[in-house]
Amino acid sequence: MGKTFKTIDEAVIRFAGDSGDGMQLTGGRFTETTAIVGNDLSTLPDFPAEIRAPAGSLAGVSAFQIRFSSKDIHTPGHRPDVLVSMNPAALKVHQKEIIPGGTIIANTDAFTKKNLNFAGYENNPIEDGTLDDYFTVIPIEMNKMVKAACEGIDLSPKLVARTKNLFALGVLFYMYDRPLDATEKWLRKKFKGKDAIIEANTKALNAGYNYGDTTELFTTRYKVEKAVLPKGTYRNINGNYATSLGLLAASERSGLDIFYGGYPITPASDILHTLASWKHFGVQTFQAEDEIAGIMSIIGASFAGKLGVTATSGPGIALKGEAMGLAVITELPMVIINVQRGGPSTGLPTKTEQSDLNQAFYGRNGEAPMPIIAPSTPGDCFLAAYEACKIAIKYMTPVFYLSDGYLANGSEPWKIPQIKDLDPIEVKFSDKPNEGDSFLPYKRDDKTLSRPWALPGTPGLEHRLGGIEKEENTGHVNYDPDNHHRMTELRKEKIARVASDIGKTKIYGDSKGDLLILGWGGTYGACRSSAETLREENYKVSHVQLRWINPFPSDLKSILSNFKNVLIPEINMGQLIKLIRSEFLVDAKGLNLVRGKPIGAPVITEKVKEILG
Amino acid sequence: MEQTNTIQFTKKNLESDQAVRWCPGCGDYAILSQTQKTMPDFGRKKEEFAFISGIGCSSRFPYYMNTYGFHSIHGRAPAIASGVKIANPDLSVWVVTGDGDGLSIGGNHFMHALRRNMDLNIMMFNNRIYGLTKGQYSPTSKVGHVTKATPNGSIDIPLNPPLLALGAQATFVARTIDRWQKHLSEMMTRSYNHDGGSIIEVYQNCNIFNDGAFEEYTGKEKFDNVIELKNNEPMLFARGTKGIKMDGSNPVVVDMEKHSVDEILIHDETNLNQALIVANWTSHPVLPEPIGVLYCIDKPTYNQEMVNQIENARKVRGKRSVQDLLNVGDTWTVS
């Protein structure tokens, strides 16, 4: 039977299996190839907190979703068209989300009685017909297939069985007409020196592809044409890597070497790993004994003239609270990164959430304001991190950078910027007294209210910083009530002035209308997609995604006043909405879902329609 | 680290313009004064010193030194100082802390800074009490110590700071006493000259909340109760009338009228086993209180290893631009 090609706009594929099945790797490879093919794409890795939950258990299911398209897309999609299910548990967890009429590709070798029981199935759903009314089920004996493909290779049966994820990848490459060479090249690099492993995986990959070609189970192949993206050179990028690159670019443009001090924590650790591999760029990384030492070390490094950076997640920020206050009162530049995860407490370490906005705003004793920036897409993490460094240095302040698990691990095609085109970052260390013969460490710049940065080692500028209230200008310990009030005001005003460095707010859609979707951070894609859908249906809906949350952009007030309704979707119980309501007296409505997953565009669209009647 | 140059400054230059606000009679005055007296002899530029502290009476120290300084938050001075030292290894970084700041709330940082052999000079003023919060017992207070927080006497077992430091693999461990001014100055100089993490425990009298805690080491009978360790010299004390001899694995005090000096234990700063034995004489009912350098060895420092790794990475991988990094890997062009 001949195969027909069908051209489609987009597809959503989800790879799901046991933690040990290599699903993240498989998804990653499909993503790289899809990026090279030129589709727009968006990914959503979803893995358990346990490194290896019991094999075959529901808790141990790890998944990776990719949506790819010939159009400009903003989210990893909601319901998959194709589910690759490497075991019964994966099917059990994900089956309810497959779109009706979708395809299930199952590794039937893993559908043993034991695994079926473990997943809570009484009968084998692949065989009992229960799925056939709703889905196209493609059963493949993947373990047997890879065993046959790898015959003659000197590898243990266990290692041969491990190549089944490459087999599944090959099948998907066949279905969506993707080349194998990038993956083959990657295998050769990844397993350099382990020829048998390279050979086995390459054979499994090709076997999967050829299986698709020869079997009659696949009658149709799909083509997703290249997306029309703006001109330029692209690469695929995830948020944590983009954040690291943004920091490094700021280091190069400012001439300050990075000092990173931090403690490992999911989902922020990859920033530490990446920076640690960039020693040839002069990056110093210090894995401290705890979260507190992490931030304290960067306060010390910043005092000594480095670009201080720490990255953590909510629990780590909780521990850093007192030190953040010290950074605020000593007015030293640094970037404090929170890659948010589900809370409270340990919460959902590997899942995404936006519930640390209050913590970023208020999580310190005393009046301790800090600028807060939140990147909106994985690629945007680059510029947001760069901007965070720029503002930290210009205003001599710690800057709070709020990423999240979805941005950190999700990826998208990213147009590679030119470093030379980025805003310059000017650094001015003090080298002489600034008041007659004296040096006043808290004498402020008229425009930015920033104080001078004088490094230990500079003759004649010896001074002491500390956590006790400072006397204006001199920085001496001071308990005077009027001085304290004045210094509190100055610290607040300094952060407010950051607004002059925030450009005009970008509005998607008209500047007036019936409803504004106001999002922040990682909900960008869903908010934007929803606004696009609604505008196609002639709703007078626009979208603004806030990047700077403290201070708010100066034009936000007038923008809000031009809409009859404001909807604020957040992955928390309503944190931005309280700030907006109290700051602008706007009767905004909330859409709040805390499921450890990104909010989907359809939910927002539905809510907008409900509000607009 | 040693550095010689002709830049001269005096004790006077090291006094900041801030009025010193410790209680009259506090042992901290003597330590401050001795520090300011000793530092000019190091032969290093004044601007290259950074004094970092945490919270507590001792931690006010940097405000009174006309050097670069940082009065940080409770217990965290070793962490902030580590950042300063890694960021600029050319600085001489000093940590001033206390028994509460350094061993209780900051115990973790204390231990790890020493373990890493970060080239910091840690001076821990041990007064066996919380002074700034007005007299609660500290992690070095003796069992039974009555304070407002322990009206029935403390049931906490006190820490032994040199033993803790040795356990954390410190490469320089010393003890001195606020009233032993010359000795204090010697210990500071030894610490300064040690390339690696150093800890000097300074017994310091809090005349308000724990007056006389160290009376037996500073009063009339001090020489009977204190043994001043000197490298490669026999362990004699009480003006040479007593000595320490090993009886199997146990140290014992012997009368020198009945024993020859050949029988006496020789202090060896580089011998960890011996240092562990000596550290255990802390607050011992029979053995004398050891002061001086208990242990001193050379080991690679964290800060220097960091410099080496970066230099090596630059040599191996070459200096590249960030743009190069962005452009490598799987890219595609839309035209």
mmCIF file of N, CA and C in Angstrom, chain B residues 225-309:
data_model
loop_
_atom_site.group_PDB
_atom_site.id
_atom_site.type_symbol
_atom_site.label_atom_id
_atom_site.label_comp_id
_atom_site.label_asym_id
_atom_site.label_seq_id
_atom_site.Cartn_x
_atom_site.Cartn_y
_atom_site.Cartn_z
ATOM 1 N N ASN B 225 48.568 27.937 84.732
ATOM 2 C CA ASN B 225 47.387 27.366 84.080
ATOM 3 C C ASN B 225 47.438 27.368 82.557
ATOM 4 N N VAL B 226 48.401 28.097 82.013
ATOM 5 C CA VAL B 226 48.472 28.239 80.553
ATOM 6 C C VAL B 226 49.778 27.652 80.057
ATOM 7 N N ILE B 227 49.717 26.941 78.946
ATOM 8 C CA ILE B 227 50.958 26.505 78.303
ATOM 9 C C ILE B 227 51.083 27.206 76.956
ATOM 10 N N GLU B 228 52.195 27.894 76.771
ATOM 11 C CA GLU B 228 52.415 28.615 75.522
ATOM 12 C C GLU B 228 53.180 27.693 74.578
ATOM 13 N N LEU B 229 52.518 27.274 73.509
ATOM 14 C CA LEU B 229 53.130 26.324 72.569
ATOM 15 C C LEU B 229 54.135 27.033 71.683
ATOM 16 N N LYS B 230 55.314 26.417 71.577
ATOM 17 C CA LYS B 230 56.326 26.967 70.667
ATOM 18 C C LYS B 230 56.839 25.828 69.799
ATOM 19 N N ASN B 231 56.855 26.076 68.497
ATOM 20 C CA ASN B 231 57.190 25.000 67.571
ATOM 21 C C ASN B 231 58.590 24.436 67.843
ATOM 22 N N ASN B 232 58.667 23.106 67.837
ATOM 23 C CA ASN B 232 59.927 22.374 68.035
ATOM 24 C C ASN B 232 60.537 22.559 69.417
ATOM 25 N N GLU B 233 59.754 23.067 70.349
ATOM 26 C CA GLU B 233 60.278 23.210 71.712
ATOM 27 C C GLU B 233 59.490 22.303 72.640
ATOM 28 N N PRO B 234 60.167 21.874 73.730
ATOM 29 C CA PRO B 234 59.465 21.008 74.676
ATOM 30 C C PRO B 234 58.302 21.754 75.344
ATOM 31 N N MET B 235 57.280 21.014 75.658
ATOM 32 C CA MET B 235 56.069 21.633 76.211
ATOM 33 C C MET B 235 56.225 21.833 77.716
ATOM 34 N N LEU B 236 56.800 22.960 78.052
ATOM 35 C CA LEU B 236 57.009 23.311 79.458
ATOM 36 C C LEU B 236 56.080 24.450 79.820
ATOM 37 N N PHE B 237 55.681 24.504 81.073
ATOM 38 C CA PHE B 237 54.890 25.653 81.542
ATOM 39 C C PHE B 237 55.164 25.863 83.017
ATOM 40 N N ALA B 238 54.405 26.764 83.609
ATOM 41 C CA ALA B 238 54.635 27.139 85.020
ATOM 42 C C ALA B 238 56.094 27.569 85.202
ATOM 43 N N ARG B 239 56.549 28.464 84.340
ATOM 44 C CA ARG B 239 57.914 28.992 84.316
ATOM 45 C C ARG B 239 58.960 27.876 84.277
ATOM 46 N N GLY B 240 58.627 26.864 83.529
ATOM 47 C CA GLY B 240 59.583 25.771 83.324
ATOM 48 C C GLY B 240 59.578 24.718 84.412
ATOM 49 N N THR B 241 58.691 24.869 85.373
ATOM 50 C CA THR B 241 58.705 23.900 86.475
ATOM 51 C C THR B 241 57.869 22.663 86.171
ATOM 52 N N LYS B 242 57.028 22.792 85.164
ATOM 53 C CA LYS B 242 56.198 21.641 84.809
ATOM 54 C C LYS B 242 56.306 21.367 83.321
ATOM 55 N N GLY B 243 55.999 20.156 82.949
ATOM 56 C CA GLY B 243 56.042 19.798 81.530
ATOM 57 C C GLY B 243 54.976 18.769 81.211
ATOM 58 N N ILE B 244 54.810 18.523 79.903
ATOM 59 C CA ILE B 244 53.836 17.506 79.475
ATOM 60 C C ILE B 244 54.603 16.335 78.894
ATOM 61 N N LYS B 245 54.227 15.169 79.396
ATOM 62 C CA LYS B 245 54.881 13.947 78.954
ATOM 63 C C LYS B 245 53.775 13.005 78.495
ATOM 64 N N MET B 246 54.079 12.202 77.465
ATOM 65 C CA MET B 246 53.077 11.241 77.029
ATOM 66 C C MET B 246 53.226 9.952 77.828
ATOM 67 N N ASP B 247 52.095 9.519 78.357
ATOM 68 C CA ASP B 247 52.074 8.239 79.059
ATOM 69 C C ASP B 247 51.207 7.327 78.190
ATOM 70 N N GLY B 248 51.858 6.584 77.325
ATOM 71 C CA GLY B 248 51.102 5.858 76.309
ATOM 72 C C GLY B 248 50.467 6.885 75.385
ATOM 73 N N SER B 249 49.145 6.822 75.230
ATOM 74 C CA SER B 249 48.500 7.821 74.379
ATOM 75 C C SER B 249 47.920 8.964 75.216
ATOM 76 N N ASN B 250 48.219 8.979 76.491
ATOM 77 C CA ASN B 250 47.671 10.036 77.342
ATOM 78 C C ASN B 250 48.729 11.050 77.772
ATOM 79 N N PRO B 251 48.441 12.330 77.605
ATOM 80 C CA PRO B 251 49.373 13.345 78.093
ATOM 81 C C PRO B 251 49.212 13.504 79.611
ATOM 82 N N VAL B 252 50.325 13.652 80.287
ATOM 83 C CA VAL B 252 50.260 13.879 81.742
ATOM 84 C C VAL B 252 51.195 15.028 82.104
ATOM 85 N N VAL B 253 50.830 15.701 83.194
ATOM 86 C CA VAL B 253 51.669 16.797 83.685
ATOM 87 C C VAL B 253 52.726 16.207 84.610
ATOM 88 N N VAL B 254 53.987 16.612 84.384
ATOM 89 C CA VAL B 254 55.050 16.104 85.259
ATOM 90 C C VAL B 254 55.837 17.267 85.868
ATOM 91 N N ASP B 255 56.396 17.002 87.004
ATOM 92 C CA ASP B 255 57.202 17.980 87.739
ATOM 93 C C ASP B 255 58.621 17.929 87.168
ATOM 94 N N MET B 256 59.139 19.052 86.736
ATOM 95 C CA MET B 256 60.432 19.055 86.062
ATOM 96 C C MET B 256 61.596 18.819 87.034
ATOM 97 N N GLU B 257 61.310 18.916 88.330
ATOM 98 C CA GLU B 257 62.375 18.588 89.278
ATOM 99 C C GLU B 257 62.637 17.083 89.279
ATOM 100 N N LYS B 258 61.616 16.323 88.849
ATOM 101 C CA LYS B 258 61.756 14.865 88.881
ATOM 102 C C LYS B 258 61.949 14.267 87.486
ATOM 103 N N HIS B 259 61.803 15.121 86.428
ATOM 104 C CA HIS B 259 61.907 14.582 85.070
ATOM 105 C C HIS B 259 62.882 15.385 84.236
ATOM 106 N N SER B 260 63.434 14.687 83.256
ATOM 107 C CA SER B 260 64.369 15.386 82.365
ATOM 108 C C SER B 260 63.591 15.973 81.194
ATOM 109 N N VAL B 261 64.123 17.009 80.598
ATOM 110 C CA VAL B 261 63.451 17.675 79.473
ATOM 111 C C VAL B 261 63.358 16.739 78.263
ATOM 112 N N ASP B 262 64.231 15.747 78.219
ATOM 113 C CA ASP B 262 64.186 14.784 77.112
ATOM 114 C C ASP B 262 62.893 13.979 77.092
ATOM 115 N N GLU B 263 62.273 13.884 78.265
ATOM 116 C CA GLU B 263 61.033 13.089 78.332
ATOM 117 C C GLU B 263 59.810 13.902 77.866
ATOM 118 N N ILE B 264 60.026 15.198 77.717
ATOM 119 C CA ILE B 264 58.890 16.096 77.475
ATOM 120 C C ILE B 264 58.507 16.125 75.994
ATOM 121 N N LEU B 265 57.222 16.159 75.803
ATOM 122 C CA LEU B 265 56.665 16.207 74.442
ATOM 123 C C LEU B 265 57.162 17.462 73.725
ATOM 124 N N ILE B 266 57.607 17.284 72.489
ATOM 125 C CA ILE B 266 58.057 18.434 71.687
ATOM 126 C C ILE B 266 56.868 18.891 70.821
ATOM 127 N N HIS B 267 56.608 20.169 70.830
ATOM 128 C CA HIS B 267 55.489 20.658 70.020
ATOM 129 C C HIS B 267 55.863 20.665 68.541
ATOM 130 N N ASP B 268 55.023 20.026 67.746
ATOM 131 C CA ASP B 268 55.249 19.991 66.293
ATOM 132 C C ASP B 268 53.982 20.500 65.613
ATOM 133 N N GLU B 269 54.062 21.715 65.109
ATOM 134 C CA GLU B 269 52.887 22.363 64.502
ATOM 135 C C GLU B 269 52.308 21.596 63.320
ATOM 136 N N THR B 270 53.143 20.746 62.704
ATOM 137 C CA THR B 270 52.683 20.079 61.484
ATOM 138 C C THR B 270 52.076 18.708 61.765
ATOM 139 N N ASN B 271 52.038 18.326 63.050
ATOM 140 C CA ASN B 271 51.563 16.993 63.404
ATOM 141 C C ASN B 271 50.087 17.052 63.825
ATOM 142 N N LEU B 272 49.236 16.560 62.938
ATOM 143 C CA LEU B 272 47.794 16.656 63.199
ATOM 144 C C LEU B 272 47.377 15.838 64.424
ATOM 145 N N ASN B 273 47.937 14.639 64.556
ATOM 146 C CA ASN B 273 47.563 13.803 65.701
ATOM 147 C C ASN B 273 47.868 14.512 67.010
ATOM 148 N N GLN B 274 49.039 15.132 67.038
ATOM 149 C CA GLN B 274 49.428 15.842 68.246
ATOM 150 C C GLN B 274 48.535 17.061 68.483
ATOM 151 N N ALA B 275 48.212 17.747 67.389
ATOM 152 C CA ALA B 275 47.350 18.928 67.515
ATOM 153 C C ALA B 275 45.993 18.536 68.088
ATOM 154 N N LEU B 276 45.497 17.375 67.663
ATOM 155 C CA LEU B 276 44.200 16.914 68.179
ATOM 156 C C LEU B 276 44.286 16.638 69.681
ATOM 157 N N ILE B 277 45.417 16.085 70.099
ATOM 158 C CA ILE B 277 45.604 15.825 71.529
ATOM 159 C C ILE B 277 45.649 17.148 72.299
ATOM 160 N N VAL B 278 46.424 18.091 71.781
ATOM 161 C CA VAL B 278 46.588 19.383 72.467
ATOM 162 C C VAL B 278 45.257 20.145 72.519
ATOM 163 N N ALA B 279 44.511 20.077 71.401
ATOM 164 C CA ALA B 279 43.236 20.798 71.368
ATOM 165 C C ALA B 279 42.299 20.304 72.464
ATOM 166 N N ASN B 280 42.452 19.040 72.822
ATOM 167 C CA ASN B 280 41.584 18.472 73.849
ATOM 168 C C ASN B 280 41.915 18.938 75.264
ATOM 169 N N TRP B 281 42.975 19.707 75.414
ATOM 170 C CA TRP B 281 43.294 20.237 76.739
ATOM 171 C C TRP B 281 42.432 21.459 77.076
ATOM 172 N N THR B 282 41.667 21.893 76.097
ATOM 173 C CA THR B 282 40.783 23.040 76.321
ATOM 174 C C THR B 282 39.892 22.796 77.539
ATOM 175 N N SER B 283 39.944 23.735 78.508
ATOM 176 C CA SER B 283 39.126 23.660 79.726
ATOM 177 C C SER B 283 39.290 22.328 80.451
ATOM 178 N N HIS B 284 40.461 21.763 80.360
ATOM 179 C CA HIS B 284 40.722 20.465 80.992
ATOM 180 C C HIS B 284 40.932 20.654 82.492
ATOM 181 N N PRO B 285 40.426 19.736 83.319
ATOM 182 C CA PRO B 285 40.568 19.914 84.767
ATOM 183 C C PRO B 285 42.027 19.812 85.247
ATOM 184 N N VAL B 286 42.857 19.110 84.536
ATOM 185 C CA VAL B 286 44.241 18.898 84.997
ATOM 186 C C VAL B 286 45.272 19.550 84.067
ATOM 187 N N LEU B 287 45.078 19.353 82.777
ATOM 188 C CA LEU B 287 46.086 19.823 81.818
ATOM 189 C C LEU B 287 45.975 21.333 81.596
ATOM 190 N N PRO B 288 47.097 21.972 81.272
ATOM 191 C CA PRO B 288 47.082 23.434 81.118
ATOM 192 C C PRO B 288 46.392 23.864 79.815
ATOM 193 N N GLU B 289 45.893 25.081 79.838
ATOM 194 C CA GLU B 289 45.194 25.622 78.658
ATOM 195 C C GLU B 289 46.233 25.958 77.584
ATOM 196 N N PRO B 290 46.129 25.326 76.403
ATOM 197 C CA PRO B 290 47.135 25.615 75.378
ATOM 198 C C PRO B 290 46.845 26.910 74.633
ATOM 199 N N ILE B 291 47.872 27.737 74.477
ATOM 200 C CA ILE B 291 47.767 28.893 73.580
ATOM 201 C C ILE B 291 48.957 28.839 72.623
ATOM 202 N N GLY B 292 48.849 29.585 71.528
ATOM 203 C CA GLY B 292 49.890 29.552 70.505
ATOM 204 C C GLY B 292 49.374 28.866 69.264
ATOM 205 N N VAL B 293 50.288 28.543 68.359
ATOM 206 C CA VAL B 293 49.888 27.892 67.110
ATOM 207 C C VAL B 293 49.811 26.391 67.351
ATOM 208 N N LEU B 294 48.608 25.854 67.368
ATOM 209 C CA LEU B 294 48.434 24.418 67.590
ATOM 210 C C LEU B 294 48.802 23.624 66.347
ATOM 211 N N TYR B 295 48.488 24.222 65.195
ATOM 212 C CA TYR B 295 48.642 23.457 63.956
ATOM 213 C C TYR B 295 48.857 24.417 62.801
ATOM 214 N N CYS B 296 49.792 24.080 61.943
ATOM 215 C CA CYS B 296 50.033 24.925 60.773
ATOM 216 C C CYS B 296 50.679 24.093 59.672
ATOM 217 N N ILE B 297 49.961 23.908 58.583
ATOM 218 C CA ILE B 297 50.539 23.184 57.439
ATOM 219 C C ILE B 297 50.213 23.944 56.150
ATOM 220 N N ASP B 298 50.944 23.620 55.104
ATOM 221 C CA ASP B 298 50.671 24.212 53.793
ATOM 222 C C ASP B 298 49.812 23.273 52.963
ATOM 223 N N LYS B 299 48.829 23.843 52.315
ATOM 224 C CA LYS B 299 47.945 23.088 51.427
ATOM 225 C C LYS B 299 47.510 24.067 50.344
ATOM 226 N N PRO B 300 47.150 23.595 49.179
ATOM 227 C CA PRO B 300 46.670 24.536 48.159
ATOM 228 C C PRO B 300 45.439 25.289 48.668
ATOM 229 N N THR B 301 45.369 26.561 48.360
ATOM 230 C CA THR B 301 44.206 27.340 48.794
ATOM 231 C C THR B 301 43.128 27.318 47.721
ATOM 232 N N TYR B 302 41.896 27.459 48.159
ATOM 233 C CA TYR B 302 40.774 27.499 47.216
ATOM 234 C C TYR B 302 40.950 28.651 46.237
ATOM 235 N N ASN B 303 41.311 29.824 46.799
ATOM 236 C CA ASN B 303 41.384 31.006 45.944
ATOM 237 C C ASN B 303 42.440 30.865 44.860
ATOM 238 N N GLN B 304 43.578 30.250 45.207
ATOM 239 C CA GLN B 304 44.626 30.078 44.196
ATOM 240 C C GLN B 304 44.233 29.013 43.176
ATOM 241 N N GLU B 305 43.584 27.952 43.650
ATOM 242 C CA GLU B 305 43.146 26.901 42.727
ATOM 243 C C GLU B 305 42.140 27.460 41.714
ATOM 244 N N MET B 306 41.311 28.378 42.190
ATOM 245 C CA MET B 306 40.330 29.012 41.294
ATOM 246 C C MET B 306 41.055 29.816 40.209
ATOM 247 N N VAL B 307 42.061 30.558 40.630
ATOM 248 C CA VAL B 307 42.863 31.324 39.658
ATOM 249 C C VAL B 307 43.493 30.362 38.651
ATOM 250 N N ASN B 308 44.045 29.260 39.163
ATOM 251 C CA ASN B 308 44.718 28.298 38.292
ATOM 252 C C ASN B 308 43.754 27.694 37.266
ATOM 253 N N GLN B 309 42.556 27.330 37.739
ATOM 254 C CA GLN B 309 41.591 26.709 36.824
ATOM 255 C C GLN B 309 41.195 27.663 35.700
#
